[in-house]
Amino acid sequence: MALDLFSPVKLGSIQLSNRIVMAPLTRNRAGAGGVPQPLNVTYYEQRASAGLIVTEATPISAMAHGYPALPGIYTDAQVAGWKKITDAVHAKGGKIVIQIWHVGRISHPSLLPEGALPVAPSAIKPAGQAFTYQGLVDYVEPRALAVGELPGLVADYVHATKAALAAGFDGVEIHAANGYLLDQFLRDGTNKRTDQYGGSFENRARLLLEVTKAVVEVAGGDKVGVRLSPVNPFNDMQDSNPQALFNYVVDALNQFNLAYLHVVEGGIHGGGLSDPFDFDALRKLFKGPYMANLAYDKARGNAVIANGHADVVAYGVPFIANPDLVARFKLDAPLNEADSSSFYGGAEKGYTDYPFLEE
Ligand code: PHB
């Protein structure tokens, strides 16, 4: 029988009962201190029928924050909060990995310890405005990280990975996409360094590969995924030769026998595809499971699994509005419409109150 969204699959050591993944989604509803709260437990538990949940992007340190009310994965209280979520998802037979995140320059001093400047590969201010507790505020020029600070940054990823394993996650996804810190190092619009972390593909990929190696040493490659977004212009991102850069990156990631590669196949808020980009080339270069993401529906999801482009498909907005998305796809039931006004921040409304199908 041909494979489809409902075929079981193994990503590294993680056994999925279907290929419908919940994509990482920032929702800005964590409690004080970045601690997940009971409302967040309900939200993830409601979505446990996904083959795999990738959590919302989660800061690895106090300096990794860039938006209000994000959960973290670096304090004991955060670990205890996440443990309630992993326990609830596992009790429902689901699987869950945590997306580990450093925002780099996409932050603001008001969100950072002692009003620190955001850090980045190079001191280049992003166009646009930061979301802060005081509303939208112009971004500031970030501080370029010194080479001597990078081992400490890698150590923060390791610390977060250990915290994630202690919290009971089935694995971790390294966020190297969407214009955040690791992506800022990869793409040459944001990386103007002249040391061994800038210039050539090898140099721009160095930090991602060091982080991946260190995370894999702690968790095992079979529990680690990496997310890339080669053409996403979001967060004022660009690169002069994305195809060659990301072909290099994906080939280099093969050495880690990762659980999966997760690719955002366009611009998350539009744009990004003015030049042709061959995502299937990445799929073919990568020797492990490939997770496709961005604006897929059921038919296109089934099609890319049947034709071998993808092993699993990650759905974002449909999972916000449909906690039982898997059942709805299975039954060809109508989908709830997502209300974008409640995506970021708030409480139950637009978060845990989307209806399930009638029993
Ligand atoms: C966002 O909060 O807008 C956001 C966060 C993480 C992403 C993309 C967007 O990867």
Short mmCIF file of C-alpha atoms and ligand atoms in Angstrom, two decimals:
data_model
loop_
_atom_site.label_atom_id
_atom_site.label_comp_id
_atom_site.label_asym_id
_atom_site.label_seq_id
_atom_site.Cartn_x
_atom_site.Cartn_y
_atom_site.Cartn_z
CA MET A 1 0.00 0.00 0.00
CA ALA A 2 1.25 3.50 -0.76
CA LEU A 3 2.43 5.55 2.20
CA ASP A 4 0.31 8.46 3.36
CA LEU A 5 -0.12 10.81 6.32
CA PHE A 6 -1.56 7.96 8.39
CA SER A 7 1.35 5.54 7.95
CA PRO A 8 3.48 5.04 11.08
CA VAL A 9 7.14 6.10 10.84
CA LYS A 10 10.23 6.22 12.99
CA LEU A 11 12.28 9.43 13.21
CA GLY A 12 15.57 8.29 14.72
CA SER A 13 14.51 6.62 17.96
CA ILE A 14 11.10 8.33 18.03
CA GLN A 15 8.22 6.12 16.87
CA LEU A 16 5.30 8.10 15.41
CA SER A 17 1.83 6.63 14.94
CA ASN A 18 1.20 8.95 11.99
CA ARG A 19 3.10 11.48 9.87
CA ILE A 20 1.10 14.56 10.84
CA VAL A 21 3.43 16.73 12.94
CA MET A 22 2.40 19.76 14.95
CA ALA A 23 4.80 22.52 13.89
CA PRO A 24 6.47 24.83 16.43
CA LEU A 25 4.16 27.78 17.21
CA THR A 26 4.94 30.78 19.39
CA ARG A 27 1.90 31.49 21.59
CA ASN A 28 3.26 33.80 24.36
CA ARG A 29 1.27 32.27 27.20
CA ALA A 30 3.91 30.97 29.61
CA GLY A 31 3.80 31.89 33.28
CA ALA A 32 6.19 34.08 35.27
CA GLY A 33 9.84 33.06 35.00
CA GLY A 34 9.15 31.34 31.68
CA VAL A 35 7.49 28.47 33.50
CA PRO A 36 4.86 26.47 31.58
CA GLN A 37 1.55 26.61 33.41
CA PRO A 38 -1.57 24.38 33.58
CA LEU A 39 -3.14 26.18 30.60
CA ASN A 40 -0.14 25.17 28.48
CA VAL A 41 -0.51 21.56 29.65
CA THR A 42 -4.12 21.55 28.42
CA TYR A 43 -3.11 23.03 25.04
CA TYR A 44 -0.46 20.41 24.29
CA GLU A 45 -2.48 17.54 25.76
CA GLN A 46 -5.39 18.46 23.45
CA ARG A 47 -3.04 18.03 20.46
CA ALA A 48 -1.40 14.75 21.55
CA SER A 49 -2.90 12.77 18.64
CA ALA A 50 -0.35 14.42 16.34
CA GLY A 51 2.27 11.91 15.28
CA LEU A 52 4.77 14.28 16.88
CA ILE A 53 4.47 17.65 18.60
CA VAL A 54 7.32 20.11 18.14
CA THR A 55 6.89 22.63 20.94
CA GLU A 56 6.87 26.36 20.49
CA ALA A 57 10.37 27.81 20.16
CA THR A 58 11.88 27.83 23.66
CA PRO A 59 14.77 30.04 24.85
CA ILE A 60 17.87 28.24 26.11
CA SER A 61 18.98 31.06 28.41
CA ALA A 62 17.88 34.45 29.72
CA MET A 63 19.81 36.08 26.83
CA ALA A 64 17.96 33.93 24.28
CA HIS A 65 14.58 35.63 24.82
CA GLY A 66 13.01 37.93 22.27
CA TYR A 67 9.26 38.10 22.91
CA PRO A 68 6.97 38.40 25.95
CA ALA A 69 5.75 35.38 27.91
CA LEU A 70 7.93 32.71 26.30
CA PRO A 71 8.55 29.48 28.19
CA GLY A 72 12.22 28.69 28.85
CA ILE A 73 14.21 25.48 29.21
CA TYR A 74 17.06 26.44 31.51
CA THR A 75 15.72 26.63 35.12
CA ASP A 76 14.52 23.87 37.44
CA ALA A 77 11.05 25.45 37.64
CA GLN A 78 10.80 25.44 33.83
CA VAL A 79 11.83 21.76 33.73
CA ALA A 80 9.16 20.93 36.30
CA GLY A 81 6.56 22.85 34.26
CA TRP A 82 7.50 21.10 31.01
CA LYS A 83 7.50 17.70 32.76
CA LYS A 84 3.75 18.07 33.32
CA ILE A 85 3.36 18.66 29.58
CA THR A 86 5.48 15.70 28.46
CA ASP A 87 3.71 13.46 30.98
CA ALA A 88 0.28 14.57 29.71
CA VAL A 89 1.22 14.06 26.05
CA HIS A 90 2.79 10.66 26.75
CA ALA A 91 -0.26 9.56 28.75
CA LYS A 92 -2.32 10.17 25.61
CA GLY A 93 0.13 8.11 23.52
CA GLY A 94 1.76 11.13 21.87
CA LYS A 95 5.37 12.11 21.25
CA ILE A 96 6.89 15.53 21.89
CA VAL A 97 10.22 17.21 21.18
CA ILE A 98 11.21 20.69 22.29
CA GLN A 99 12.47 23.33 19.89
CA ILE A 100 15.53 24.99 21.46
CA TRP A 101 16.02 28.62 20.54
CA HIS A 102 18.22 31.66 20.73
CA VAL A 103 16.75 34.72 19.03
CA GLY A 104 20.04 36.61 18.58
CA ARG A 105 19.33 40.12 17.30
CA ILE A 106 15.52 39.67 17.22
CA SER A 107 15.13 40.96 20.75
CA HIS A 108 15.21 44.16 22.74
CA PRO A 109 17.08 45.29 25.89
CA SER A 110 13.76 45.45 27.79
CA LEU A 111 13.43 41.66 27.33
CA LEU A 112 17.02 40.86 28.39
CA PRO A 113 18.84 40.65 31.75
CA GLU A 114 19.90 44.09 33.03
CA GLY A 115 18.83 45.71 29.78
CA ALA A 116 21.60 43.96 27.85
CA LEU A 117 22.00 44.53 24.12
CA PRO A 118 20.84 41.63 21.94
CA VAL A 119 23.72 39.60 20.49
CA ALA A 120 24.33 38.63 16.87
CA PRO A 121 27.08 37.53 14.50
CA SER A 122 27.50 41.13 13.34
CA ALA A 123 26.29 44.51 14.62
CA ILE A 124 23.50 44.91 12.07
CA LYS A 125 20.15 46.28 13.22
CA PRO A 126 17.16 44.45 11.76
CA ALA A 127 14.54 46.50 9.95
CA GLY A 128 11.30 46.53 11.87
CA GLN A 129 10.15 46.49 15.45
CA ALA A 130 10.48 44.21 18.45
CA PHE A 131 7.44 42.90 20.32
CA THR A 132 8.01 43.95 23.92
CA TYR A 133 5.92 44.21 27.09
CA GLN A 134 5.58 47.91 26.19
CA GLY A 135 4.31 47.14 22.67
CA LEU A 136 6.17 47.50 19.38
CA VAL A 137 9.55 49.23 19.72
CA ASP A 138 12.23 49.77 17.06
CA TYR A 139 14.94 47.12 17.05
CA VAL A 140 18.35 48.23 18.33
CA GLU A 141 21.76 47.57 16.85
CA PRO A 142 22.89 44.27 18.39
CA ARG A 143 26.34 43.57 19.78
CA ALA A 144 28.56 41.29 17.69
CA LEU A 145 29.52 38.19 19.68
CA ALA A 146 33.24 37.80 20.34
CA VAL A 147 34.76 34.48 19.27
CA GLY A 148 35.59 33.81 22.89
CA GLU A 149 31.88 33.92 23.81
CA LEU A 150 30.84 31.16 21.40
CA PRO A 151 31.88 28.20 23.59
CA GLY A 152 29.62 29.60 26.31
CA LEU A 153 26.80 29.80 23.81
CA VAL A 154 27.31 26.16 22.82
CA ALA A 155 27.31 25.33 26.54
CA ASP A 156 23.89 27.01 26.86
CA TYR A 157 22.53 24.68 24.15
CA VAL A 158 23.99 21.71 26.03
CA HIS A 159 22.48 22.90 29.31
CA ALA A 160 19.08 23.29 27.64
CA THR A 161 19.35 19.83 26.07
CA LYS A 162 20.06 18.25 29.46
CA ALA A 163 17.12 20.18 30.90
CA ALA A 164 14.91 18.94 28.05
CA LEU A 165 15.86 15.33 28.68
CA ALA A 166 15.21 15.81 32.40
CA ALA A 167 11.79 17.21 31.48
CA GLY A 168 10.93 13.98 29.66
CA PHE A 169 11.03 15.14 26.04
CA ASP A 170 11.44 12.51 23.33
CA GLY A 171 14.08 14.70 21.69
CA VAL A 172 15.11 18.23 20.80
CA GLU A 173 14.84 20.29 17.64
CA ILE A 174 17.61 22.84 17.10
CA HIS A 175 16.03 26.04 15.77
CA ALA A 176 18.34 27.22 12.98
CA ALA A 177 15.60 28.93 10.97
CA ASN A 178 13.50 32.07 10.51
CA GLY A 179 16.13 34.73 11.12
CA TYR A 180 17.10 33.79 14.67
CA LEU A 181 20.67 33.43 15.98
CA LEU A 182 21.90 30.29 14.19
CA ASP A 183 20.25 31.40 10.94
CA GLN A 184 21.85 34.85 11.40
CA PHE A 185 25.23 33.09 11.35
CA LEU A 186 24.30 30.99 8.29
CA ARG A 187 23.09 33.75 5.94
CA ASP A 188 25.39 36.45 4.63
CA GLY A 189 22.89 39.30 4.97
CA THR A 190 23.42 39.13 8.75
CA ASN A 191 26.90 37.59 8.99
CA LYS A 192 29.72 39.95 7.96
CA ARG A 193 32.33 38.38 10.23
CA THR A 194 35.93 38.13 9.08
CA ASP A 195 36.97 35.42 11.56
CA GLN A 196 36.45 31.64 11.29
CA TYR A 197 32.66 32.13 11.82
CA GLY A 198 32.09 34.30 8.74
CA GLY A 199 32.74 34.33 5.02
CA SER A 200 32.80 30.84 3.49
CA PHE A 201 29.90 28.37 3.82
CA GLU A 202 32.13 26.32 6.09
CA ASN A 203 32.71 29.30 8.36
CA ARG A 204 29.09 30.47 8.45
CA ALA A 205 27.89 26.92 9.20
CA ARG A 206 30.53 26.41 11.92
CA LEU A 207 28.40 27.55 14.87
CA LEU A 208 25.38 25.45 13.83
CA LEU A 209 27.61 22.40 13.40
CA GLU A 210 29.32 22.98 16.76
CA VAL A 211 25.94 23.34 18.45
CA THR A 212 24.60 20.22 16.70
CA LYS A 213 27.67 18.17 17.62
CA ALA A 214 27.40 19.22 21.27
CA VAL A 215 23.64 18.57 21.45
CA VAL A 216 24.07 15.19 19.74
CA GLU A 217 26.78 14.22 22.24
CA VAL A 218 24.26 14.75 25.06
CA ALA A 219 21.03 13.46 23.49
CA GLY A 220 22.18 11.09 20.72
CA GLY A 221 21.66 11.94 17.06
CA ASP A 222 18.55 9.75 16.98
CA LYS A 223 16.80 12.25 19.28
CA VAL A 224 17.86 15.45 17.53
CA GLY A 225 16.26 17.35 14.63
CA VAL A 226 17.40 20.57 12.95
CA ARG A 227 15.09 23.18 11.41
CA LEU A 228 16.20 25.34 8.49
CA SER A 229 14.42 28.00 6.40
CA PRO A 230 16.61 28.63 3.34
CA VAL A 231 14.52 31.35 1.68
CA ASN A 232 12.42 32.82 4.48
CA PRO A 233 12.85 36.62 4.39
CA PHE A 234 11.12 37.06 7.79
CA ASN A 235 13.18 39.03 10.32
CA ASP A 236 14.94 40.98 7.57
CA MET A 237 16.91 37.98 6.27
CA GLN A 238 18.66 37.39 2.98
CA ASP A 239 21.48 35.40 1.47
CA SER A 240 23.37 35.84 -1.79
CA ASN A 241 23.31 32.13 -2.70
CA PRO A 242 20.85 30.16 -0.59
CA GLN A 243 20.85 27.00 -2.70
CA ALA A 244 24.60 26.47 -2.47
CA LEU A 245 24.69 27.48 1.20
CA PHE A 246 21.91 25.14 2.29
CA ASN A 247 23.12 22.28 0.11
CA TYR A 248 26.41 22.63 2.03
CA VAL A 249 24.66 22.80 5.41
CA VAL A 250 22.45 19.76 4.78
CA ASP A 251 25.35 17.69 3.51
CA ALA A 252 27.38 18.64 6.60
CA LEU A 253 24.47 17.70 8.91
CA ASN A 254 24.54 14.16 7.50
CA GLN A 255 27.51 13.32 9.74
CA PHE A 256 25.25 13.40 12.84
CA ASN A 257 22.67 10.73 11.85
CA LEU A 258 19.92 13.06 12.95
CA ALA A 259 16.37 11.97 13.73
CA TYR A 260 15.14 14.39 11.07
CA LEU A 261 15.70 17.52 9.04
CA HIS A 262 12.84 20.06 9.21
CA VAL A 263 12.60 22.51 6.32
CA VAL A 264 10.42 25.62 6.09
CA GLU A 265 9.79 25.64 2.35
CA GLY A 266 9.17 29.35 1.82
CA GLY A 267 8.52 32.57 3.72
CA ILE A 268 6.46 32.08 6.89
CA HIS A 269 4.72 35.41 6.32
CA GLY A 270 4.95 35.26 2.54
CA GLY A 271 7.73 36.18 0.17
CA GLY A 272 10.94 34.27 -0.15
CA LEU A 273 10.31 32.40 -3.35
CA SER A 274 11.09 35.03 -5.98
CA ASP A 275 14.17 33.03 -7.01
CA PRO A 276 13.67 29.34 -7.67
CA PHE A 277 14.87 27.12 -4.84
CA ASP A 278 15.03 23.33 -5.14
CA PHE A 279 13.82 21.95 -1.81
CA ASP A 280 13.79 18.46 -3.27
CA ALA A 281 17.56 18.79 -3.73
CA LEU A 282 17.84 19.18 0.07
CA ARG A 283 15.58 16.21 0.55
CA LYS A 284 17.77 14.09 -1.72
CA LEU A 285 21.02 15.29 -0.14
CA PHE A 286 19.82 14.50 3.37
CA LYS A 287 20.33 10.86 4.37
CA GLY A 288 17.70 10.80 7.13
CA PRO A 289 13.97 11.57 7.47
CA TYR A 290 12.74 14.85 5.94
CA MET A 291 9.99 16.94 7.55
CA ALA A 292 8.32 19.36 5.15
CA ASN A 293 6.57 22.49 6.44
CA LEU A 294 4.63 25.48 5.25
CA ALA A 295 1.07 25.84 4.07
CA TYR A 296 0.52 22.14 3.37
CA ASP A 297 -3.03 20.82 3.38
CA LYS A 298 -4.10 17.19 3.59
CA ALA A 299 -3.92 16.53 -0.15
CA ARG A 300 -0.49 18.08 -0.62
CA GLY A 301 0.75 16.33 2.52
CA ASN A 302 -0.36 12.95 1.23
CA ALA A 303 1.13 13.75 -2.18
CA VAL A 304 4.64 14.58 -0.90
CA ILE A 305 4.68 11.47 1.26
CA ALA A 306 3.55 9.28 -1.62
CA ASN A 307 6.07 10.76 -4.05
CA GLY A 308 8.97 10.57 -1.60
CA HIS A 309 9.61 14.30 -1.19
CA ALA A 310 8.88 14.09 2.54
CA ASP A 311 8.66 11.49 5.31
CA VAL A 312 6.51 13.65 7.59
CA VAL A 313 4.64 16.94 7.19
CA ALA A 314 4.44 19.66 9.87
CA TYR A 315 1.20 21.68 10.14
CA GLY A 316 1.15 24.96 12.05
CA VAL A 317 -1.97 27.13 11.79
CA PRO A 318 -4.28 24.11 11.23
CA PHE A 319 -3.13 22.72 14.61
CA ILE A 320 -3.87 26.02 16.36
CA ALA A 321 -7.52 25.79 15.33
CA ASN A 322 -7.94 22.00 15.26
CA PRO A 323 -6.65 20.11 18.29
CA ASP A 324 -7.98 16.94 16.63
CA LEU A 325 -6.48 17.68 13.22
CA VAL A 326 -5.49 14.04 12.73
CA ALA A 327 -9.09 12.82 13.19
CA ARG A 328 -10.42 15.58 10.95
CA PHE A 329 -7.96 14.66 8.18
CA LYS A 330 -8.84 10.99 8.61
CA LEU A 331 -12.59 11.67 8.31
CA ASP A 332 -12.29 14.48 5.75
CA ALA A 333 -14.17 16.56 8.31
CA PRO A 334 -14.32 20.35 7.97
CA LEU A 335 -11.58 22.31 9.72
CA ASN A 336 -12.08 25.11 12.24
CA GLU A 337 -10.86 28.49 11.02
CA ALA A 338 -7.94 29.97 12.99
CA ASP A 339 -8.39 33.42 14.56
CA SER A 340 -5.08 35.23 14.04
CA SER A 341 -5.95 37.94 16.59
CA SER A 342 -5.41 35.39 19.39
CA PHE A 343 -2.20 33.74 18.09
CA TYR A 344 0.15 35.70 20.34
CA GLY A 345 -0.65 36.17 24.01
CA GLY A 346 -3.87 36.01 26.00
CA ALA A 347 -5.36 33.02 27.78
CA GLU A 348 -7.86 30.27 26.89
CA LYS A 349 -9.50 32.17 24.04
CA GLY A 350 -8.04 31.07 20.73
CA TYR A 351 -5.75 28.64 22.58
CA THR A 352 -7.58 25.84 24.37
CA ASP A 353 -11.17 26.64 23.33
CA TYR A 354 -11.21 25.44 19.70
CA PRO A 355 -13.85 22.72 19.47
CA PHE A 356 -13.14 19.04 18.85
CA LEU A 357 -15.35 17.10 16.45
CA GLU A 358 -18.54 15.88 18.10
CA GLU A 359 -18.03 12.36 19.50
C1 PHB B 1 7.36 34.55 16.02
O1 PHB B 1 7.16 34.67 17.25
O2 PHB B 1 6.89 35.35 15.22
C2 PHB B 1 8.19 33.45 15.54
C3 PHB B 1 8.89 32.68 16.44
C4 PHB B 1 9.68 31.63 15.99
C5 PHB B 1 9.75 31.38 14.65
C6 PHB B 1 9.05 32.13 13.74
C7 PHB B 1 8.26 33.18 14.21
O3 PHB B 1 10.51 30.41 14.19
#
